[in-house]
């Protein structure tokens, strides 16, 4: 666009600033369905991989296992996750309940509304290019799960 500076500035620093602003917007949208970004992430991962341990979930979220335990406890209190204990010496299995699946669907709809609002100025080709570029920055251990979430709408 005329008069706008397009070549200067650190892309990394612009992404950090944009990421912070976007995180606030996403948190606000998720709050309308009773979730935080951390809750949504844990639910989305568990909906695809109920065999994930607390440590696996924490690693994917970039938080400590203790923080993930608190996150899962909050999801259990909401009725979104159910822990099944298979017996001594076996890890608990964390399963997304029907209520949790409903919350995921509502959160996905909120994210879609936000996408429409934020990226309506981009054509489909530009949105696809942005998606590909951003996925290249996603750490390998979460890339597969993020792609699975995108493909099924959760």
PDB file of C-alpha atoms in Angstrom, residues 49-100:
ATOM      1  CA  UNK A  49      -4.663 -38.910  21.483  1.00  0.00           C
ATOM      2  CA  UNK A  50      -6.287 -39.977  24.781  1.00  0.00           C
ATOM      3  CA  UNK A  51      -3.161 -42.017  25.472  1.00  0.00           C
ATOM      4  CA  UNK A  52      -1.043 -38.877  26.001  1.00  0.00           C
ATOM      5  CA  UNK A  53       0.464 -38.597  29.463  1.00  0.00           C
ATOM      6  CA  UNK A  54       0.480 -35.447  31.557  1.00  0.00           C
ATOM      7  CA  UNK A  55       4.144 -35.076  30.619  1.00  0.00           C
ATOM      8  CA  UNK A  56       3.342 -35.373  26.897  1.00  0.00           C
ATOM      9  CA  UNK A  57       0.585 -32.770  27.202  1.00  0.00           C
ATOM     10  CA  UNK A  58       2.833 -30.459  29.218  1.00  0.00           C
ATOM     11  CA  UNK A  59       5.652 -30.757  26.678  1.00  0.00           C
ATOM     12  CA  UNK A  60       3.286 -29.909  23.826  1.00  0.00           C
ATOM     13  CA  UNK A  61       1.973 -26.892  25.735  1.00  0.00           C
ATOM     14  CA  UNK A  62       5.415 -25.756  26.867  1.00  0.00           C
ATOM     15  CA  UNK A  63       4.498 -25.886  30.558  1.00  0.00           C
ATOM     16  CA  UNK A  64       5.419 -28.019  33.558  1.00  0.00           C
ATOM     17  CA  UNK A  65       3.721 -31.326  34.347  1.00  0.00           C
ATOM     18  CA  UNK A  66       2.404 -29.773  37.559  1.00  0.00           C
ATOM     19  CA  UNK A  67       0.726 -26.988  35.579  1.00  0.00           C
ATOM     20  CA  UNK A  68      -0.795 -29.546  33.215  1.00  0.00           C
ATOM     21  CA  UNK A  69      -2.141 -31.512  36.194  1.00  0.00           C
ATOM     22  CA  UNK A  70      -3.905 -28.322  37.327  1.00  0.00           C
ATOM     23  CA  UNK A  71      -5.222 -27.766  33.790  1.00  0.00           C
ATOM     24  CA  UNK A  72      -6.600 -31.310  33.577  1.00  0.00           C
ATOM     25  CA  UNK A  73      -8.140 -31.025  37.052  1.00  0.00           C
ATOM     26  CA  UNK A  74      -9.939 -27.869  35.918  1.00  0.00           C
ATOM     27  CA  UNK A  75     -11.197 -29.687  32.807  1.00  0.00           C
ATOM     28  CA  UNK A  76     -12.365 -32.589  34.981  1.00  0.00           C
ATOM     29  CA  UNK A  77     -14.215 -30.155  37.270  1.00  0.00           C
ATOM     30  CA  UNK A  78     -15.954 -28.729  34.173  1.00  0.00           C
ATOM     31  CA  UNK A  79     -16.947 -32.232  33.103  1.00  0.00           C
ATOM     32  CA  UNK A  80     -14.901 -31.932  29.891  1.00  0.00           C
ATOM     33  CA  UNK A  81     -12.376 -34.669  30.675  1.00  0.00           C
ATOM     34  CA  UNK A  82     -12.762 -37.962  32.476  1.00  0.00           C
ATOM     35  CA  UNK A  83      -9.822 -39.819  33.956  1.00  0.00           C
ATOM     36  CA  UNK A  84      -9.976 -43.605  33.920  1.00  0.00           C
ATOM     37  CA  UNK A  85      -7.621 -45.559  36.114  1.00  0.00           C
ATOM     38  CA  UNK A  86      -6.822 -48.906  34.459  1.00  0.00           C
ATOM     39  CA  UNK A  87      -5.137 -50.348  37.543  1.00  0.00           C
ATOM     40  CA  UNK A  88      -1.927 -50.320  39.543  1.00  0.00           C
ATOM     41  CA  UNK A  89       1.176 -49.658  37.487  1.00  0.00           C
ATOM     42  CA  UNK A  90      -0.685 -48.281  34.491  1.00  0.00           C
ATOM     43  CA  UNK A  91      -1.007 -44.641  33.526  1.00  0.00           C
ATOM     44  CA  UNK A  92      -4.384 -42.963  33.800  1.00  0.00           C
ATOM     45  CA  UNK A  93      -6.187 -42.490  30.516  1.00  0.00           C
ATOM     46  CA  UNK A  94      -7.655 -39.043  29.927  1.00  0.00           C
ATOM     47  CA  UNK A  95     -10.772 -39.088  27.789  1.00  0.00           C
ATOM     48  CA  UNK A  96     -12.716 -36.143  26.416  1.00  0.00           C
ATOM     49  CA  UNK A  97     -16.362 -36.411  27.468  1.00  0.00           C
ATOM     50  CA  UNK A  98     -19.371 -35.508  25.344  1.00  0.00           C
ATOM     51  CA  UNK A  99     -19.425 -32.153  27.135  1.00  0.00           C
ATOM     52  CA  UNK A 100     -15.741 -31.720  26.277  1.00  0.00           C
TER      53      UNK A 100
END
